[in-house]
mmCIF file of C-alpha atoms in Angstrom:
data_model
loop_
_atom_site.group_PDB
_atom_site.id
_atom_site.type_symbol
_atom_site.label_atom_id
_atom_site.label_comp_id
_atom_site.label_asym_id
_atom_site.label_seq_id
_atom_site.Cartn_x
_atom_site.Cartn_y
_atom_site.Cartn_z
ATOM 1 C CA UNK A 330 -49.943 -67.408 -15.372
ATOM 2 C CA UNK A 331 -51.138 -66.670 -18.920
ATOM 3 C CA UNK A 332 -51.103 -70.383 -19.777
ATOM 4 C CA UNK A 333 -53.205 -71.122 -16.683
ATOM 5 C CA UNK A 334 -55.719 -68.397 -17.549
ATOM 6 C CA UNK A 335 -56.054 -69.628 -21.142
ATOM 7 C CA UNK A 336 -56.369 -73.256 -20.016
ATOM 8 C CA UNK A 337 -59.086 -72.492 -17.444
ATOM 9 C CA UNK A 338 -60.880 -70.331 -19.972
ATOM 10 C CA UNK A 339 -61.165 -73.244 -22.413
ATOM 11 C CA UNK A 340 -63.182 -75.266 -19.915
ATOM 12 C CA UNK A 341 -65.138 -72.479 -18.248
ATOM 13 C CA UNK A 342 -68.911 -73.115 -18.378
ATOM 14 C CA UNK A 343 -70.952 -70.970 -20.731
ATOM 15 C CA UNK A 344 -67.991 -69.697 -22.707
ATOM 16 C CA UNK A 345 -68.810 -68.819 -26.302
ATOM 17 C CA UNK A 346 -67.433 -70.903 -29.151
ATOM 18 C CA UNK A 347 -65.584 -67.998 -30.755
ATOM 19 C CA UNK A 348 -63.919 -67.151 -27.468
ATOM 20 C CA UNK A 349 -62.946 -70.806 -27.007
ATOM 21 C CA UNK A 350 -61.257 -70.764 -30.436
ATOM 22 C CA UNK A 351 -59.503 -67.513 -29.553
ATOM 23 C CA UNK A 352 -58.190 -68.928 -26.280
ATOM 24 C CA UNK A 353 -57.054 -72.107 -28.051
ATOM 25 C CA UNK A 354 -55.068 -70.112 -30.609
ATOM 26 C CA UNK A 355 -53.671 -67.809 -27.907
ATOM 27 C CA UNK A 356 -52.610 -70.806 -25.834
ATOM 28 C CA UNK A 357 -50.910 -72.427 -28.845
ATOM 29 C CA UNK A 358 -49.034 -69.232 -29.735
ATOM 30 C CA UNK A 359 -47.950 -68.769 -26.132
ATOM 31 C CA UNK A 360 -46.698 -72.342 -25.803
ATOM 32 C CA UNK A 361 -44.855 -72.046 -29.144
ATOM 33 C CA UNK A 362 -43.198 -68.804 -28.035
ATOM 34 C CA UNK A 363 -42.079 -70.254 -24.701
ATOM 35 C CA UNK A 364 -40.798 -73.420 -26.390
ATOM 36 C CA UNK A 365 -38.851 -71.362 -28.918
ATOM 37 C CA UNK A 366 -37.468 -69.175 -26.135
ATOM 38 C CA UNK A 367 -36.281 -72.178 -24.101
ATOM 39 C CA UNK A 368 -34.764 -73.851 -27.169
ATOM 40 C CA UNK A 369 -32.719 -70.855 -28.287
ATOM 41 C CA UNK A 370 -31.670 -70.132 -24.706
ATOM 42 C CA UNK A 371 -30.211 -73.630 -24.414
ATOM 43 C CA UNK A 372 -28.530 -73.225 -27.819
ATOM 44 C CA UNK A 373 -26.910 -69.951 -26.743
ATOM 45 C CA UNK A 374 -25.755 -71.571 -23.505
ATOM 46 C CA UNK A 375 -23.981 -74.250 -25.553
ATOM 47 C CA UNK A 376 -26.010 -77.177 -24.199
ATOM 48 C CA UNK A 377 -25.893 -78.996 -27.553
ATOM 49 C CA UNK A 378 -22.277 -78.156 -28.404
ATOM 50 C CA UNK A 379 -19.424 -80.631 -28.230
ATOM 51 C CA UNK A 380 -16.246 -79.149 -26.798
ATOM 52 C CA UNK A 381 -12.956 -80.798 -27.687
ATOM 53 C CA UNK A 382 -9.766 -80.340 -25.705
ATOM 54 C CA UNK A 383 -7.162 -78.484 -27.739
ATOM 55 C CA UNK A 384 -3.448 -78.422 -26.969
ATOM 56 C CA UNK A 385 -1.703 -75.971 -29.294
ATOM 57 C CA UNK A 386 1.413 -76.271 -27.151
ATOM 58 C CA UNK A 387 2.593 -76.785 -23.570
ATOM 59 C CA UNK A 388 -0.047 -75.480 -21.166
ATOM 60 C CA UNK A 389 -0.179 -74.890 -17.434
ATOM 61 C CA UNK A 390 -2.583 -73.375 -14.953
ATOM 62 C CA UNK A 391 -2.068 -69.740 -13.977
ATOM 63 C CA UNK A 392 -3.921 -68.741 -10.803
ATOM 64 C CA UNK A 393 -5.487 -65.268 -10.911
ATOM 65 C CA UNK A 394 -8.455 -63.663 -9.187
ATOM 66 C CA UNK A 395 -10.736 -63.984 -12.198
ATOM 67 C CA UNK A 396 -9.897 -63.003 -15.769
ATOM 68 C CA UNK A 397 -12.358 -61.038 -17.900
ATOM 69 C CA UNK A 398 -10.160 -60.145 -20.879
ATOM 70 C CA UNK A 399 -6.649 -60.698 -22.259
ATOM 71 C CA UNK A 400 -4.799 -58.668 -24.886
ATOM 72 C CA UNK A 401 -1.606 -59.972 -26.456
ATOM 73 C CA UNK A 402 0.938 -57.333 -27.437
ATOM 74 C CA UNK A 403 3.415 -57.663 -30.297
ATOM 75 C CA UNK A 404 6.180 -57.950 -27.688
ATOM 76 C CA UNK A 405 4.729 -61.230 -26.394
ATOM 77 C CA UNK A 406 3.357 -59.589 -23.271
ATOM 78 C CA UNK A 407 -0.198 -60.603 -22.356
ATOM 79 C CA UNK A 408 -2.144 -58.080 -20.290
ATOM 80 C CA UNK A 409 -4.985 -59.541 -18.223
ATOM 81 C CA UNK A 410 -7.888 -57.673 -16.624
ATOM 82 C CA UNK A 411 -8.704 -59.202 -13.254
ATOM 83 C CA UNK A 412 -11.031 -58.545 -10.328
ATOM 84 C CA UNK A 413 -14.273 -57.588 -12.105
ATOM 85 C CA UNK A 414 -17.204 -57.301 -9.703
ATOM 86 C CA UNK A 415 -20.871 -56.569 -10.329
ATOM 87 C CA UNK A 416 -22.355 -53.158 -9.552
ATOM 88 C CA UNK A 417 -25.925 -53.015 -8.197
ATOM 89 C CA UNK A 418 -27.593 -49.651 -7.582
ATOM 90 C CA UNK A 419 -24.336 -47.841 -6.914
ATOM 91 C CA UNK A 420 -22.778 -50.517 -4.705
ATOM 92 C CA UNK A 421 -20.769 -53.693 -5.151
ATOM 93 C CA UNK A 422 -22.852 -56.883 -5.397
ATOM 94 C CA UNK A 423 -22.785 -58.737 -2.083
ATOM 95 C CA UNK A 424 -22.902 -62.293 -3.481
ATOM 96 C CA UNK A 425 -19.339 -62.009 -4.794
ATOM 97 C CA UNK A 426 -16.471 -61.648 -2.275
ATOM 98 C CA UNK A 427 -14.745 -58.224 -2.443
ATOM 99 C CA UNK A 428 -11.639 -58.202 -4.621
ATOM 100 C CA UNK A 429 -9.265 -55.635 -6.031
ATOM 101 C CA UNK A 430 -9.292 -54.717 -9.694
ATOM 102 C CA UNK A 431 -5.902 -55.244 -11.318
ATOM 103 C CA UNK A 432 -4.141 -55.491 -14.653
ATOM 104 C CA UNK A 433 -1.778 -58.450 -14.700
ATOM 105 C CA UNK A 434 1.152 -59.306 -16.975
ATOM 106 C CA UNK A 435 2.107 -62.709 -18.337
ATOM 107 C CA UNK A 436 5.260 -62.769 -20.457
ATOM 108 C CA UNK A 437 5.181 -65.439 -23.168
ATOM 109 C CA UNK A 438 8.901 -64.881 -23.623
ATOM 110 C CA UNK A 439 9.335 -66.299 -20.105
ATOM 111 C CA UNK A 440 6.534 -68.894 -19.894
ATOM 112 C CA UNK A 441 8.016 -70.453 -16.766
ATOM 113 C CA UNK A 442 7.323 -67.240 -14.800
ATOM 114 C CA UNK A 443 4.053 -66.487 -13.040
ATOM 115 C CA UNK A 444 1.876 -63.451 -13.633
ATOM 116 C CA UNK A 445 2.974 -60.073 -12.306
ATOM 117 C CA UNK A 446 0.637 -57.393 -11.012
ATOM 118 C CA UNK A 447 1.288 -54.155 -12.861
ATOM 119 C CA UNK A 448 1.746 -50.986 -10.857
ATOM 120 C CA UNK A 449 -1.158 -48.613 -11.573
ATOM 121 C CA UNK A 450 0.006 -45.014 -11.403
ATOM 122 C CA UNK A 451 -2.791 -42.709 -10.281
ATOM 123 C CA UNK A 452 -3.756 -39.332 -11.707
ATOM 124 C CA UNK A 453 -6.140 -36.497 -10.860
ATOM 125 C CA UNK A 454 -8.986 -38.406 -12.553
ATOM 126 C CA UNK A 455 -8.097 -41.962 -11.562
ATOM 127 C CA UNK A 456 -7.843 -43.812 -8.264
ATOM 128 C CA UNK A 457 -6.423 -47.352 -8.667
ATOM 129 C CA UNK A 458 -8.719 -48.524 -5.860
ATOM 130 C CA UNK A 459 -11.713 -47.730 -8.094
ATOM 131 C CA UNK A 460 -10.584 -49.927 -10.972
ATOM 132 C CA UNK A 461 -13.274 -52.456 -11.894
ATOM 133 C CA UNK A 462 -11.897 -53.703 -15.242
ATOM 134 C CA UNK A 463 -13.858 -55.436 -17.993
ATOM 135 C CA UNK A 464 -12.890 -55.497 -21.682
ATOM 136 C CA UNK A 465 -9.581 -54.106 -22.962
ATOM 137 C CA UNK A 466 -7.892 -53.136 -26.210
ATOM 138 C CA UNK A 467 -4.689 -51.323 -27.142
ATOM 139 C CA UNK A 468 -3.201 -48.965 -29.670
ATOM 140 C CA UNK A 469 0.509 -48.980 -30.519
ATOM 141 C CA UNK A 470 2.035 -45.819 -31.931
ATOM 142 C CA UNK A 471 3.603 -46.822 -35.274
ATOM 143 C CA UNK A 472 6.435 -44.308 -34.855
ATOM 144 C CA UNK A 473 7.430 -44.482 -31.190
ATOM 145 C CA UNK A 474 6.162 -47.988 -30.452
ATOM 146 C CA UNK A 475 4.431 -46.713 -27.307
ATOM 147 C CA UNK A 476 1.502 -48.898 -26.229
ATOM 148 C CA UNK A 477 -1.698 -47.257 -25.014
ATOM 149 C CA UNK A 478 -4.055 -49.570 -23.123
ATOM 150 C CA UNK A 479 -7.797 -48.810 -23.069
ATOM 151 C CA UNK A 480 -9.797 -50.448 -20.262
ATOM 152 C CA UNK A 481 -13.555 -50.527 -19.642
ATOM 153 C CA UNK A 482 -14.029 -49.438 -16.026
ATOM 154 C CA UNK A 483 -17.362 -49.949 -14.229
ATOM 155 C CA UNK A 484 -17.435 -47.206 -11.613
ATOM 156 C CA UNK A 485 -19.916 -46.999 -8.751
ATOM 157 C CA UNK A 486 -21.416 -43.857 -10.289
ATOM 158 C CA UNK A 487 -21.076 -44.556 -14.020
ATOM 159 C CA UNK A 488 -19.016 -45.990 -16.844
ATOM 160 C CA UNK A 489 -15.638 -44.934 -18.178
ATOM 161 C CA UNK A 490 -12.814 -45.911 -20.485
ATOM 162 C CA UNK A 491 -9.454 -45.545 -18.739
ATOM 163 C CA UNK A 492 -6.432 -44.871 -20.947
ATOM 164 C CA UNK A 493 -2.979 -45.951 -19.750
ATOM 165 C CA UNK A 494 0.535 -45.754 -21.135
ATOM 166 C CA UNK A 495 2.221 -49.119 -20.760
ATOM 167 C CA UNK A 496 5.764 -48.855 -19.354
ATOM 168 C CA UNK A 497 7.110 -52.432 -19.635
ATOM 169 C CA UNK A 498 10.545 -51.908 -18.108
ATOM 170 C CA UNK A 499 8.885 -50.564 -14.923
ATOM 171 C CA UNK A 500 5.972 -53.029 -14.940
ATOM 172 C CA UNK A 501 3.683 -50.021 -14.761
ATOM 173 C CA UNK A 502 0.599 -48.507 -16.315
ATOM 174 C CA UNK A 503 0.564 -44.708 -16.214
ATOM 175 C CA UNK A 504 -2.940 -43.268 -16.272
ATOM 176 C CA UNK A 505 -3.280 -40.719 -19.061
ATOM 177 C CA UNK A 506 -6.961 -39.843 -19.328
ATOM 178 C CA UNK A 507 -10.505 -40.947 -18.624
ATOM 179 C CA UNK A 508 -13.108 -41.023 -21.394
ATOM 180 C CA UNK A 509 -16.787 -40.763 -20.472
ATOM 181 C CA UNK A 510 -19.827 -40.370 -22.716
ATOM 182 C CA UNK A 511 -23.581 -40.694 -22.321
ATOM 183 C CA UNK A 512 -23.629 -43.530 -24.874
ATOM 184 C CA UNK A 513 -21.435 -45.675 -22.638
ATOM 185 C CA UNK A 514 -24.452 -47.272 -20.973
ATOM 186 C CA UNK A 515 -23.220 -50.779 -20.207
ATOM 187 C CA UNK A 516 -19.888 -51.205 -22.008
ATOM 188 C CA UNK A 517 -18.591 -54.753 -22.187
ATOM 189 C CA UNK A 518 -15.670 -54.698 -24.615
ATOM 190 C CA UNK A 519 -13.949 -52.298 -26.986
ATOM 191 C CA UNK A 520 -11.792 -52.340 -30.096
ATOM 192 C CA UNK A 521 -9.331 -49.476 -30.547
ATOM 193 C CA UNK A 522 -8.828 -48.513 -34.219
ATOM 194 C CA UNK A 523 -6.872 -45.283 -33.759
ATOM 195 C CA UNK A 524 -5.741 -42.806 -31.089
ATOM 196 C CA UNK A 525 -8.730 -42.448 -28.723
ATOM 197 C CA UNK A 526 -11.053 -43.902 -31.402
ATOM 198 C CA UNK A 527 -12.751 -47.201 -30.739
ATOM 199 C CA UNK A 528 -15.770 -49.420 -31.189
ATOM 200 C CA UNK A 529 -17.547 -50.488 -28.011
ATOM 201 C CA UNK A 530 -20.308 -52.954 -27.194
ATOM 202 C CA UNK A 531 -23.152 -51.955 -24.881
ATOM 203 C CA UNK A 532 -24.324 -55.372 -23.705
ATOM 204 C CA UNK A 533 -27.513 -53.913 -22.181
ATOM 205 C CA UNK A 534 -29.863 -51.068 -23.085
ATOM 206 C CA UNK A 535 -30.892 -50.273 -19.530
ATOM 207 C CA UNK A 536 -28.748 -48.911 -16.718
ATOM 208 C CA UNK A 537 -30.993 -50.137 -13.882
ATOM 209 C CA UNK A 538 -29.905 -53.536 -12.560
ATOM 210 C CA UNK A 539 -33.420 -55.025 -12.351
ATOM 211 C CA UNK A 540 -34.244 -53.908 -15.898
ATOM 212 C CA UNK A 541 -30.930 -55.382 -17.052
ATOM 213 C CA UNK A 542 -31.910 -58.750 -15.578
ATOM 214 C CA UNK A 543 -35.317 -58.647 -17.285
ATOM 215 C CA UNK A 544 -33.699 -57.629 -20.580
ATOM 216 C CA UNK A 545 -31.298 -60.545 -20.342
ATOM 217 C CA UNK A 546 -33.867 -63.202 -19.442
ATOM 218 C CA UNK A 547 -36.241 -62.077 -22.179
ATOM 219 C CA UNK A 548 -33.343 -61.847 -24.652
ATOM 220 C CA UNK A 549 -34.607 -58.501 -25.889
ATOM 221 C CA UNK A 550 -32.762 -57.366 -29.062
ATOM 222 C CA UNK A 551 -32.312 -53.772 -27.905
ATOM 223 C CA UNK A 552 -28.556 -53.525 -27.250
ATOM 224 C CA UNK A 553 -26.028 -51.938 -29.592
ATOM 225 C CA UNK A 554 -22.497 -51.337 -30.822
ATOM 226 C CA UNK A 555 -21.192 -47.778 -30.796
ATOM 227 C CA UNK A 556 -18.193 -45.887 -32.127
ATOM 228 C CA UNK A 557 -16.309 -43.162 -30.255
ATOM 229 C CA UNK A 558 -14.378 -40.630 -32.320
ATOM 230 C CA UNK A 559 -11.321 -39.341 -30.467
ATOM 231 C CA UNK A 560 -11.036 -36.222 -32.623
ATOM 232 C CA UNK A 561 -14.564 -34.922 -32.075
ATOM 233 C CA UNK A 562 -15.042 -36.652 -28.699
ATOM 234 C CA UNK A 563 -18.470 -37.741 -29.924
ATOM 235 C CA UNK A 564 -20.013 -41.200 -30.073
ATOM 236 C CA UNK A 565 -22.687 -42.688 -32.280
ATOM 237 C CA UNK A 566 -24.486 -45.957 -32.730
ATOM 238 C CA UNK A 567 -23.283 -48.117 -35.639
ATOM 239 C CA UNK A 568 -25.365 -51.259 -35.015
ATOM 240 C CA UNK A 569 -28.602 -51.743 -33.091
ATOM 241 C CA UNK A 570 -31.260 -54.347 -32.258
ATOM 242 C CA UNK A 571 -28.661 -56.764 -30.887
ATOM 243 C CA UNK A 572 -28.941 -59.381 -28.154
ATOM 244 C CA UNK A 573 -26.205 -58.975 -25.554
ATOM 245 C CA UNK A 574 -23.278 -57.893 -27.762
ATOM 246 C CA UNK A 575 -20.156 -59.080 -25.986
ATOM 247 C CA UNK A 576 -16.554 -59.343 -27.200
ATOM 248 C CA UNK A 577 -15.606 -57.378 -30.304
ATOM 249 C CA UNK A 578 -12.661 -57.697 -32.673
ATOM 250 C CA UNK A 579 -11.523 -57.050 -36.237
ATOM 251 C CA UNK A 580 -11.277 -59.564 -39.055
ATOM 252 C CA UNK A 581 -7.712 -60.406 -40.191
ATOM 253 C CA UNK A 582 -8.147 -58.479 -43.462
ATOM 254 C CA UNK A 583 -9.306 -55.359 -41.591
ATOM 255 C CA UNK A 584 -12.577 -55.179 -43.549
ATOM 256 C CA UNK A 585 -14.985 -56.159 -40.780
ATOM 257 C CA UNK A 586 -15.551 -55.657 -37.101
ATOM 258 C CA UNK A 587 -17.187 -58.713 -35.552
ATOM 259 C CA UNK A 588 -19.205 -58.925 -32.362
ATOM 260 C CA UNK A 589 -19.083 -62.297 -30.625
ATOM 261 C CA UNK A 590 -22.835 -62.732 -30.093
ATOM 262 C CA UNK A 591 -24.337 -60.761 -32.948
ATOM 263 C CA UNK A 592 -22.994 -59.967 -36.374
ATOM 264 C CA UNK A 593 -20.166 -58.720 -38.554
ATOM 265 C CA UNK A 594 -20.056 -54.987 -39.197
ATOM 266 C CA UNK A 595 -18.332 -53.567 -42.291
ATOM 267 C CA UNK A 596 -15.441 -51.219 -41.571
ATOM 268 C CA UNK A 597 -17.339 -48.642 -43.655
ATOM 269 C CA UNK A 598 -19.436 -48.090 -40.527
ATOM 270 C CA UNK A 599 -16.306 -46.836 -38.765
ATOM 271 C CA UNK A 600 -15.166 -44.811 -41.771
ATOM 272 C CA UNK A 601 -18.558 -43.132 -42.052
ATOM 273 C CA UNK A 602 -18.242 -42.087 -38.415
ATOM 274 C CA UNK A 603 -14.835 -40.568 -39.092
ATOM 275 C CA UNK A 604 -15.907 -38.816 -42.299
ATOM 276 C CA UNK A 605 -19.205 -37.338 -41.113
#
């Protein structure tokens, strides 16, 4: 629309010379912005990338109802979040068939076996039927070896991090607690760095679905990475002005936390949260 207005203005009868120059410059800036936007959108979508098939070992297809995240435990057990569906204005999006949220198990010690659906044990704050799992991370107690699984859960009325105790010999996840905070706006993934302490990515700034769509299409750098402190039960922002921060993980040397779509954050950001 703006391009059309500027173009018509250039040829409108009786238009002053200064205004014609202004419209010419405005039109050039607008075209340059749109061209830049389209170019970087295609780059982010991987249009110009070459993808090579990699075969690190024997591979086979495992059929699951969608897989949003996978965490590999030291035991060789891979836990898979499955069944994510989109929430629009407090209801499940209608363009995706209804499906149950589950946590699945694939045992790399028995690669010939198929995935197993873990039994989700309910609690006073958790109904397994309301599980809508996204990103996951885990913490293993160095003394007991107990594994605590943290799962982003998109509820119909808000966002939460569900904490489970993994009981491998029973193929079960026992719900322990639910963590909610006002800074969990649109959590995508999380990285647990201690008991109930974790980084999390908010992939959108807005909660409203329409505003989320606009934010995404315009690639607005207004999203963030936060840190939740399990001791104080408070959260704070550790990185801002990001475009759709997605998966998050730690560098092998433990010095940096890296977000897939944005930047590397020094671990000092986490330490400052713990110390202040």
